[in-house]
Coordinates of C-alpha atoms and ligand atoms in Angstrom, one line a residue:
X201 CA 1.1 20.8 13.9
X202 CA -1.2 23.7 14.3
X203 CA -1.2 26.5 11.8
X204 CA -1.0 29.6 14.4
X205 CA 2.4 27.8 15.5
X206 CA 3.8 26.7 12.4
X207 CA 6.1 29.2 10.2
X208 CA 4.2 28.9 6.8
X209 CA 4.6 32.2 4.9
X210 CA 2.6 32.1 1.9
X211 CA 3.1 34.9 -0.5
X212 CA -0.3 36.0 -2.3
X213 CA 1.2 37.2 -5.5
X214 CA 3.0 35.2 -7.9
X215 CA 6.7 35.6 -7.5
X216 CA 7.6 37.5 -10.8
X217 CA 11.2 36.0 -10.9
X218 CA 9.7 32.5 -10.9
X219 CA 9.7 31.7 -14.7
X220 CA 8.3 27.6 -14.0
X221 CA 5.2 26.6 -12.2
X222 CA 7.4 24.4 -9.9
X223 CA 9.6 27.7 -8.3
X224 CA 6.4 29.5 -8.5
X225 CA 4.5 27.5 -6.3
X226 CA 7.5 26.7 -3.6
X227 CA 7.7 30.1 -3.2
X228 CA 4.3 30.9 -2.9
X229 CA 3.5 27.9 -0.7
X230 CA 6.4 29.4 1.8
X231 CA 8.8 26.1 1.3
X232 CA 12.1 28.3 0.1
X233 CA 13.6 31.5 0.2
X234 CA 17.1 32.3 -2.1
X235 CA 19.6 33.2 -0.2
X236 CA 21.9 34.3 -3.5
X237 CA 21.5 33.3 -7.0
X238 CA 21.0 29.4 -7.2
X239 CA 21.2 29.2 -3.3
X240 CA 18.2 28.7 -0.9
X241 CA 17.4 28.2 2.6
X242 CA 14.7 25.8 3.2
X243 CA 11.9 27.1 5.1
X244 CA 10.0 24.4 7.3
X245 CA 7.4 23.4 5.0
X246 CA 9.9 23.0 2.0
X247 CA 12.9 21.1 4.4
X248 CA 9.5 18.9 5.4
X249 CA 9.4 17.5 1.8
X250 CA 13.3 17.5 1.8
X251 CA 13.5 15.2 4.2
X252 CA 10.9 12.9 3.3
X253 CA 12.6 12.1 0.0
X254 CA 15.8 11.9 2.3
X255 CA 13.9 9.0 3.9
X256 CA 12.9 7.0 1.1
X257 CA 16.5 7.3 -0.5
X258 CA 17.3 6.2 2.6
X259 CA 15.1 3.6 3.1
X260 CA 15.6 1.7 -0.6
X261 CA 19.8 2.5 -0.6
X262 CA 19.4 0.0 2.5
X263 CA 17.5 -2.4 1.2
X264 CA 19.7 -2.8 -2.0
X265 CA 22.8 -3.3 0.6
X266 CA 24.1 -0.1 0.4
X267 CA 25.7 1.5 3.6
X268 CA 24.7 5.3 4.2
X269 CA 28.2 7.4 5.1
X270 CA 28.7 11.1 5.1
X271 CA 32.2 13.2 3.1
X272 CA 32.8 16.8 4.0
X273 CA 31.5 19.5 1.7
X274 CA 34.9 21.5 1.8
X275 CA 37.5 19.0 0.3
X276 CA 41.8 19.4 -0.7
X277 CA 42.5 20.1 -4.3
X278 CA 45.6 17.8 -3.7
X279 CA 42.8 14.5 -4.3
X280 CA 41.9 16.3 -7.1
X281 CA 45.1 17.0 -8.8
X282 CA 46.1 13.6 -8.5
X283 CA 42.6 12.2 -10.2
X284 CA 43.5 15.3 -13.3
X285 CA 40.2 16.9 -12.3
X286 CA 41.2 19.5 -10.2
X287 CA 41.6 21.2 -13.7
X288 CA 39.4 19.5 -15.9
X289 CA 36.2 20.4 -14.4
X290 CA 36.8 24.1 -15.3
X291 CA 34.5 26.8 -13.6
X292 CA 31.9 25.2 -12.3
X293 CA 34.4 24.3 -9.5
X294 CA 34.0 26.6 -6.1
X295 CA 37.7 27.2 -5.3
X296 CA 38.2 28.5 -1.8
X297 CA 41.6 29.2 -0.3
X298 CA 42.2 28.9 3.3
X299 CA 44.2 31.0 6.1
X300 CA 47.4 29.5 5.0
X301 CA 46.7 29.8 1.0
X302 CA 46.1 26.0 1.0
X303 CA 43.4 25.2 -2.3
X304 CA 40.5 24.2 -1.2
X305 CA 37.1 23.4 -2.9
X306 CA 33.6 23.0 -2.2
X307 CA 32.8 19.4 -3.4
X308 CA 31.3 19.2 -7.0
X309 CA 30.6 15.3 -6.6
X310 CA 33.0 13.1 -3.9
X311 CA 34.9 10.1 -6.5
X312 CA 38.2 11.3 -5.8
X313 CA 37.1 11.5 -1.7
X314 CA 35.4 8.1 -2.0
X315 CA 38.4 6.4 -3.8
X316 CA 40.9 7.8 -1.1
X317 CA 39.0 6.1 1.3
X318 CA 39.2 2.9 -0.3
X319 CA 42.5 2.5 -1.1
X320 CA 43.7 3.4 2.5
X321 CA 41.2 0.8 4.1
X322 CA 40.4 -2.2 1.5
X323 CA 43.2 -4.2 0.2
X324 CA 41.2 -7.6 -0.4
X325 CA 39.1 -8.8 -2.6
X326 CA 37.4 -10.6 0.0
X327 CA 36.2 -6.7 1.3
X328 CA 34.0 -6.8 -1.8
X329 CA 31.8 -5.8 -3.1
X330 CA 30.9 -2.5 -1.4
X331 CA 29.0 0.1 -2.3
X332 CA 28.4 3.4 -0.1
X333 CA 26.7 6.7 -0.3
X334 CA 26.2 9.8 1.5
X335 CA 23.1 12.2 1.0
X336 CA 25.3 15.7 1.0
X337 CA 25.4 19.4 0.1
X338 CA 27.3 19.9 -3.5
X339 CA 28.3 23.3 -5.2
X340 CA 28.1 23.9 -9.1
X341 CA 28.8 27.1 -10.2
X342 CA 26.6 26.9 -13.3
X343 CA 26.6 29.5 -15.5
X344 CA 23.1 30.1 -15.4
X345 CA 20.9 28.3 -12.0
X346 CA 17.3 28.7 -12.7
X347 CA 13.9 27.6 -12.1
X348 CA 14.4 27.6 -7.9
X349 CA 16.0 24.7 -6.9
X350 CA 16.1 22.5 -10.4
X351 CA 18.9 23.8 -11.6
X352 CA 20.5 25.4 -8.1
X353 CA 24.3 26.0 -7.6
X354 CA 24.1 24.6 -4.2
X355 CA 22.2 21.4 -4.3
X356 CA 21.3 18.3 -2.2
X357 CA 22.9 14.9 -4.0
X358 CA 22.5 11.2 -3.2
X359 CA 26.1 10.1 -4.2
X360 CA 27.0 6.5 -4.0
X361 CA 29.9 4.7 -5.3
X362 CA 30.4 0.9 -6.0
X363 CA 33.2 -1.1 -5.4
X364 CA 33.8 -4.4 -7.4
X365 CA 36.7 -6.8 -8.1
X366 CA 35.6 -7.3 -11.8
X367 CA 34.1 -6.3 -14.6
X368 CA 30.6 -8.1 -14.5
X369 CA 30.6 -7.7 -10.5
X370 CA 30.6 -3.8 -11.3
X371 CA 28.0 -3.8 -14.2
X372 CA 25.7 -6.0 -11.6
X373 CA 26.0 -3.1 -8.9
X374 CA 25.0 -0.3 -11.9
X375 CA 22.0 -2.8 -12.5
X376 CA 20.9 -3.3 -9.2
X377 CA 21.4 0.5 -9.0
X378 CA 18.7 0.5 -11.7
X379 CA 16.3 -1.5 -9.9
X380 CA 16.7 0.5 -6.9
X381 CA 16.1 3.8 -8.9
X382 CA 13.4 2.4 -10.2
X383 CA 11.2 1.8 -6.8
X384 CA 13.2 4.4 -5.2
X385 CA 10.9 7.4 -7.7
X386 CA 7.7 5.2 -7.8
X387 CA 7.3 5.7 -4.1
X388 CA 7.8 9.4 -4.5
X389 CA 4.8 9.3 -6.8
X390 CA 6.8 9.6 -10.2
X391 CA 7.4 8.2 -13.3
X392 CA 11.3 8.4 -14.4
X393 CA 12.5 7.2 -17.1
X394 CA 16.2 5.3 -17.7
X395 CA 17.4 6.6 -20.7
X396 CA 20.5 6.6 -22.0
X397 CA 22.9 9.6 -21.7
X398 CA 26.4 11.2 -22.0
X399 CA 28.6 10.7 -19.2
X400 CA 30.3 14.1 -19.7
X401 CA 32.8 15.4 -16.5
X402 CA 32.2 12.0 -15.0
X403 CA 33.3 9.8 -17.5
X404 CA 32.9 6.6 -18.2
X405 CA 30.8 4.4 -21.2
X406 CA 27.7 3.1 -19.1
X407 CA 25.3 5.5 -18.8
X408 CA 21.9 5.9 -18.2
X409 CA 19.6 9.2 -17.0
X410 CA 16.5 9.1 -15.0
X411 CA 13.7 11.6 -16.5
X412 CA 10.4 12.7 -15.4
X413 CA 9.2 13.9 -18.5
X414 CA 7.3 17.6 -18.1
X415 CA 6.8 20.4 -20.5
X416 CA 9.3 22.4 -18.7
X417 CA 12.2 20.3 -18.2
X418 CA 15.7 21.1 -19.6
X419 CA 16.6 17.7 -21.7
X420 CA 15.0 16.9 -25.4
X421 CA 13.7 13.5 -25.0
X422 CA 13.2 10.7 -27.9
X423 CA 11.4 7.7 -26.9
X424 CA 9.1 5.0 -28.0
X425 CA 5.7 5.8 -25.9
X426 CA 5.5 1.6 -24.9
X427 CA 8.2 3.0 -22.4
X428 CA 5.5 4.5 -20.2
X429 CA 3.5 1.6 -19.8
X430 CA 5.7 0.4 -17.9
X431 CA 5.8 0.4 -13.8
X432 CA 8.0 -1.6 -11.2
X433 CA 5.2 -2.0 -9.0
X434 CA 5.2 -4.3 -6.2
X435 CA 7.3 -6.6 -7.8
X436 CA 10.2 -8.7 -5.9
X437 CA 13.3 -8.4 -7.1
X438 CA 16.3 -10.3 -5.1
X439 CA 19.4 -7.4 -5.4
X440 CA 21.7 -10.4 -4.8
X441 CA 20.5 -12.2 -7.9
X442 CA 22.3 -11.3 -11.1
X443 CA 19.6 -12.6 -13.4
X444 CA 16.8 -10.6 -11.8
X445 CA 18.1 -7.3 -11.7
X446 CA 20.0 -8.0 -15.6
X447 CA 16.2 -8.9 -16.6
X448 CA 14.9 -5.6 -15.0
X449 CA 17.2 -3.4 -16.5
X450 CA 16.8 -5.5 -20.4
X451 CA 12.7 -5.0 -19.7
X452 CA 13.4 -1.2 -18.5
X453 CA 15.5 -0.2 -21.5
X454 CA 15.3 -2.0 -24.3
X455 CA 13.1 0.6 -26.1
X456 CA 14.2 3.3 -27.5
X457 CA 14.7 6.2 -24.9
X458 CA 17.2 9.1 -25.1
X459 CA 18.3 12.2 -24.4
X460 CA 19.4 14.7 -27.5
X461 CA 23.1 14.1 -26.0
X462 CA 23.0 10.4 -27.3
X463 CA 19.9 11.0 -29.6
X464 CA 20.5 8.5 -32.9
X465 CA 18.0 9.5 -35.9
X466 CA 18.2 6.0 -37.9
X467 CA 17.4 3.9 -34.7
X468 CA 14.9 6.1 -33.9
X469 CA 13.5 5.6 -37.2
X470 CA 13.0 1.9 -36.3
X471 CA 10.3 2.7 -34.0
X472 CA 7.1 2.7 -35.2
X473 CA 6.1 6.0 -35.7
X474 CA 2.6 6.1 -34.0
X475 CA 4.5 5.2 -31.3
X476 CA 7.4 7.3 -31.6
X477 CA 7.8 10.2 -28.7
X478 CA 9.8 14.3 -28.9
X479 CA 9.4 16.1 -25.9
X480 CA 11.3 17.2 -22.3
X481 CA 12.1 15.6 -19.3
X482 CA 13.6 16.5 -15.8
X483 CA 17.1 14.6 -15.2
X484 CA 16.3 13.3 -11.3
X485 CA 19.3 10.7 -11.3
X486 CA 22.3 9.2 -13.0
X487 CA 24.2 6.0 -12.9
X488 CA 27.6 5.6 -14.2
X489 CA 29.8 2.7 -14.8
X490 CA 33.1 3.9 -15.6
X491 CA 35.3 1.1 -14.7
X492 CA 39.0 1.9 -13.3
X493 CA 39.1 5.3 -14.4
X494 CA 39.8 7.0 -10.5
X495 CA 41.2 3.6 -9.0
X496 CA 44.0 3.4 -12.3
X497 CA 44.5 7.5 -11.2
X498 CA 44.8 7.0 -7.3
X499 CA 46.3 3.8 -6.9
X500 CA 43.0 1.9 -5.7
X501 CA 44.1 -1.6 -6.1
X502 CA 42.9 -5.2 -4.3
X503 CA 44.7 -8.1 -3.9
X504 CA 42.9 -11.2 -5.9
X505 CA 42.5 -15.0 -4.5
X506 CA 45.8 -15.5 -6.8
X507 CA 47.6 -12.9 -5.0
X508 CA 47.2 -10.4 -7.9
X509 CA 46.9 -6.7 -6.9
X510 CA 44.4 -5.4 -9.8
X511 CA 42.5 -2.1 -9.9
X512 CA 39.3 -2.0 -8.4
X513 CA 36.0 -1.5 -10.7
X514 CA 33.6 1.2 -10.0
X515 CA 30.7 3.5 -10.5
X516 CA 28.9 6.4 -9.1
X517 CA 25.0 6.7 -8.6
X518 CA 23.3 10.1 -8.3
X519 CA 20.0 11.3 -7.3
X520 CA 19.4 15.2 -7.4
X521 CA 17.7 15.2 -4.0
X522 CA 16.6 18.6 -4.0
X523 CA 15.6 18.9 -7.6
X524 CA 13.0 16.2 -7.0
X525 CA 10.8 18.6 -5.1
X526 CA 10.9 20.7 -8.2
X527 CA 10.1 17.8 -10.7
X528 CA 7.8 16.1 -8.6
X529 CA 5.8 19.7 -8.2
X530 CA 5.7 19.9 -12.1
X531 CA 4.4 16.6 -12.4
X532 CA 1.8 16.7 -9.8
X533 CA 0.0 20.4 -9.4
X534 CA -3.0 22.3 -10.5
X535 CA -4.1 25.7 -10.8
X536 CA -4.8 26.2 -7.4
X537 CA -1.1 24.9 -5.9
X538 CA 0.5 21.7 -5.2
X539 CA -0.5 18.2 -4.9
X540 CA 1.7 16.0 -3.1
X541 CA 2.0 12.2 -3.7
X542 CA 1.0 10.4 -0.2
X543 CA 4.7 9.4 -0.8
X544 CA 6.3 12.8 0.0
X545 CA 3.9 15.4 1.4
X546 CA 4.5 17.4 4.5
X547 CA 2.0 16.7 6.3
X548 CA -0.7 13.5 6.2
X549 CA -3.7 15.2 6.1
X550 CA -5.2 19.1 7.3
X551 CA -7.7 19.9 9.3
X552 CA -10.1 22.8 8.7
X553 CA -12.3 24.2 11.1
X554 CA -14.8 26.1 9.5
X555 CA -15.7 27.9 12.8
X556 CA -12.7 28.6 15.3
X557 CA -14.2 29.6 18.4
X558 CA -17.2 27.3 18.4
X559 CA -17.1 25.1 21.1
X560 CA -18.3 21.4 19.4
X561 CA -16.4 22.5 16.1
X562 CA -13.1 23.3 18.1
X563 CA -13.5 20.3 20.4
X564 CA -14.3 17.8 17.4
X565 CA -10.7 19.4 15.8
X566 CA -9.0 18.7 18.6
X567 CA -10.1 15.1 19.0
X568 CA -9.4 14.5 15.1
X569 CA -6.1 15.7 15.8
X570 CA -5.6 13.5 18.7
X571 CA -6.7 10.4 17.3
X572 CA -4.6 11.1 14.1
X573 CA -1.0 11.7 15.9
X574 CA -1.9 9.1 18.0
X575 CA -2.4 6.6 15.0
X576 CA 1.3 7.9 13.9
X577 CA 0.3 10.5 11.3
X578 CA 1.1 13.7 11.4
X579 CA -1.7 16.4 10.6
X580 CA -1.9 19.9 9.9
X581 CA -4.8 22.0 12.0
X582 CA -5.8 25.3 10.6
X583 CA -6.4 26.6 13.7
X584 CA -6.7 30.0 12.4
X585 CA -9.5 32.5 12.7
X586 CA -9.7 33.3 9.2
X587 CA -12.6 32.7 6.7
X588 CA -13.4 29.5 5.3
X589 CA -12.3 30.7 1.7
X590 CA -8.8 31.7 3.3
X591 CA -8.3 28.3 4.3
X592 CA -9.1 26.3 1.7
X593 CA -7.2 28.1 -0.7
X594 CA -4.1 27.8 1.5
X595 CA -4.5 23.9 1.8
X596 CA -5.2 23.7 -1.9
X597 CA -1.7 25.9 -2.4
X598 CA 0.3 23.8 0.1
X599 CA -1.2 20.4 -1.2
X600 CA -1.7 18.2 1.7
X601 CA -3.4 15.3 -0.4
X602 CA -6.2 14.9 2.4
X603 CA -8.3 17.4 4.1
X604 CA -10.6 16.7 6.9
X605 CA -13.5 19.7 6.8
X606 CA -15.1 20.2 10.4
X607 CA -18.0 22.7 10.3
X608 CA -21.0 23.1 13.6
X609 CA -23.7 22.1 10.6
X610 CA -22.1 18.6 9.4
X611 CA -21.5 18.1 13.3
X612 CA -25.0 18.4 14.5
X613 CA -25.7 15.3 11.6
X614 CA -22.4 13.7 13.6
X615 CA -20.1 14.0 9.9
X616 CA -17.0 15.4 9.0
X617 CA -16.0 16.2 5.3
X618 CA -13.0 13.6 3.9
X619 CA -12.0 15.6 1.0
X620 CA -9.1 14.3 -2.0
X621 CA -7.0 17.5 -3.1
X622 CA -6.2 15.4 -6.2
X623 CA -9.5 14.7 -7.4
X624 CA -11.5 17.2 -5.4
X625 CA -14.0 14.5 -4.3
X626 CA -15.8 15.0 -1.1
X627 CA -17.4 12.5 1.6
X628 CA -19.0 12.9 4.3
X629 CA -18.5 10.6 7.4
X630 CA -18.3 10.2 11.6
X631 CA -14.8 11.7 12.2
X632 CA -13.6 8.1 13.3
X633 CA -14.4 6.8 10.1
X634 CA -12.2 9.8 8.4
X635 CA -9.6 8.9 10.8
X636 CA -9.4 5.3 10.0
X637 CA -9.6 6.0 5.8
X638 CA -6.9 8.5 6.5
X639 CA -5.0 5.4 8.5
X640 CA -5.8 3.0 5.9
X641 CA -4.5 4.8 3.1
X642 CA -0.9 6.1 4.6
X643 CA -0.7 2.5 5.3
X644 CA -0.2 1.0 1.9
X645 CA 2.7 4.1 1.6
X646 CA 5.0 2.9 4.6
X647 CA 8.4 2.0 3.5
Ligands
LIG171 N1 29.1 11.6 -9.3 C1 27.9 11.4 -10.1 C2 26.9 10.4 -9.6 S1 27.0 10.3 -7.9 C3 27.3 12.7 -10.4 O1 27.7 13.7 -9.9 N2 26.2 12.6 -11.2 S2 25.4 13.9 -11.8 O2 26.3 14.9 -12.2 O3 24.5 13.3 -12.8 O4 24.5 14.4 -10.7 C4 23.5 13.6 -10.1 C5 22.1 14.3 -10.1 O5 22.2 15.5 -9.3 C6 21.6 14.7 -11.4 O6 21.0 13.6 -12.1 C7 20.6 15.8 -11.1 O7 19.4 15.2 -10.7 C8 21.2 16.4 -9.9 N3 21.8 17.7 -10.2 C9 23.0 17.9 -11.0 N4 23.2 19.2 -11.1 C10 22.3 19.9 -10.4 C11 22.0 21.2 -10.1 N5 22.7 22.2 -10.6 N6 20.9 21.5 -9.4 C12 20.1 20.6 -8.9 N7 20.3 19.3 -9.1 C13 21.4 18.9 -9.8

């Protein structure tokens, strides 16, 4: 993409309304605008992001088995009267009425949706297990949305729901959720931890939260700090195998971790207390096992090898897809803007040219842009004619994590600057040999 086409409009001042660092710099870095309190439209920088960590959900939901599907937003209250929630979930349900006085409601999470899909298609045990999930628009009416798009009113959800003829069968699919969780927010660069939770409107007793732990996030956090030694890493772990993703989840949370909803003083006092951790973490996901709470409510039943009709066992999954820009923004940033992980960011790498209009600088741009889409990577050319200072400071606000510098004095020595936004560390090389660092490195990030 070249700048002087792109729709990037950066804001110089610091948005007074922006009380976190997070909504402060997607502001300023042109990704969002609100649209109403809590609501945003995603500008093409921000939806860039968006759909990255779209991608990766993607990509790991279909490697743990799980088959990607899609619910409406606008949903019948009759599901939801029959389920008991319909009144349960109290305000922070959007409640529309059509043309003919029908209730309606914008969809607060999909288990009643989900289970009515079951029960009219599955009648077999030999149709399970299943699990599916959608990636869709959900509407909250919190009382108080804040800090951009971490705590929105509209926000994007990964919702998926498990299917199970027992017990243990639905306990492995919240496990192997774990596991999936797990590499799902390495890849996006980030550090979440399981802990365990409440299940509040959900219901349900297995619980566990996902938290990125930052200064500014809304959960108290207790933990033992051995917790954040530990990494998934490039480890195999076979999603069929009961054992292997039981022995993840014992390794992953078997120290103390938890939020104030579930906080317990005299266990915590069992940690050593060098080692014993207070502070705040972002909630990026949730998985529930909550048994045969809906399928008892709307009649999901399966027919056992005995002939048997039982109730089926299930849970629900959730990853706050559009919070995770927001929490992966407070965990990676400086003072000068964002910092994307390789994982997530927008574009691969930027070009500067430190003199549009010069003939050998443009041309070498050009060719570096060339050789970079051409290699499958998608850059960003500041194409501008704008001051060198201008530039830099917009690639150090957007946070591409690489940046190519092209200038007519490095060119007449045949180099280009390779410069890391993280570490601010500069090289200087032939452009081909930036181009094939730039390839190397996006390589080991490739799903
Ligand atoms: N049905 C279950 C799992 S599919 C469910 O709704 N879980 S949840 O309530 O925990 O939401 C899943 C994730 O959505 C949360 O972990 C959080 O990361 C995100 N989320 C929840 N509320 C908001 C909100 N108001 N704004 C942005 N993200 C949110």
């Amino acid at each position: 993409m070249r700048l002087t086409r792109y729709f990037l409009p950066v804001l110089k001042e610091t948005p007074a309304e922006a009380q976190i660092v997070s909504h402060r710099l997607m502001l300023r870095a042109g990704m969002i605008k609100q649209a109403a309190a809590g609501i945003y439209s995603w500008l093409p920088l921000g939806y860039k992001v968006l759909r990255r960590i779209e991608q990766i959900v993607h990509e790991e939901q279909a490697l743990a088995g799980h088959l990607a599907m899609l619910m409406p937003t606008i949903q019948s209250a009759d599901l939801w009267r029959e389920s008991g929630r319909y009144d349960a979930y109290g305000e922070e349900m959007l409640r529309i009425k059509d043309r003919s006085g029908r209730d309606m409601l914008f969809t607060p999470t999909a288990e009643e949706l989900i289970t009515d899909i079951f029960r009219a298609n599955v009648s077999s045990y030999k149709d399970l297990p299943l699990t599916m999930y959608q990636i869709q628009w959900k509407f909250r009416d919190e009382i108080r949305p804040r800090f951009g798009v971490m705590r929105g009113r509209e926000f994007l959800m990964k919702d998926g729901y498990n299917f199970d003829l027992t017990r243990e069968d639905a306990l492995h699919a919240y496990n192997r959720h774990l596991v999936s969780y797990l590499r799902t927010y390495e890849r996006m660069g980030l550090q979440a931890i399981p802990m365990r939770a409440d299940s509040g409107p959900i219901g349900g007793d297995d619980t566990h939260e996902f938290l990125v732990l930052a200064e500014t996030g809304e959960s108290e956090v207790f933990y033992d700090s051995q917790i954040t030694d530990l990494k998934f890493g490039d480890r195999e772990v076979d999603y069929d195998s009961v054992e292997q993703c039981q022995a993840v989840l014992e390794e992953f949370t078997s120290r103390y971790a938890r939020t104030d909803e579930t906080h317990d003083e005299a266990k915590f006092a069992d940690v050593p207390e060098e080692r014993r951790r207070v502070a705040r973490g972002i909630e990026v996901g949730q998985i529930f096992y909550f048994g045969t709470k809906y399928s008892d409510a709307l009649g999901a039943t399966v027919q056992t090898k005995d002939g048997e009709k039982v109730p089926v066992h299930m849970g629900s999954h959730g990853i706050g897809v559009s919070r995770l820009l927001g929490a992966i923004i407070e965990a990676s940033h400086d003072d000068k803007g964002i910092i994307w992980p390789e994982g997530v960011t927008p574009f691969h790498c930027g070009i500067v040219n430190l003199k549009q209009g010069d003939e050998e600088a443009d041309a070498a741009c050009e060719a570096l842009y060339k050789a970079l889409t051409a290699a499958g990577l998608d850059p960003l050319y500041d194409d501008r004619n704008e001051r060198a200072g201008g530039k830099f400071a917009t690639m150090d606000l957007i946070g591409l994590p690489w940046r190519i510098t092209v200038g007519p004095r490095g060119l007449k020595n045949g180099v280009v600057e390779l410069t890391s936004r993280r570490t601010g560390e500069s090289e200087e090389m032939p452009p081909e040999a930036a181009v094939a660092r730039i390839v190397e490195i996006y390589a080991a990030h490739r799903g």
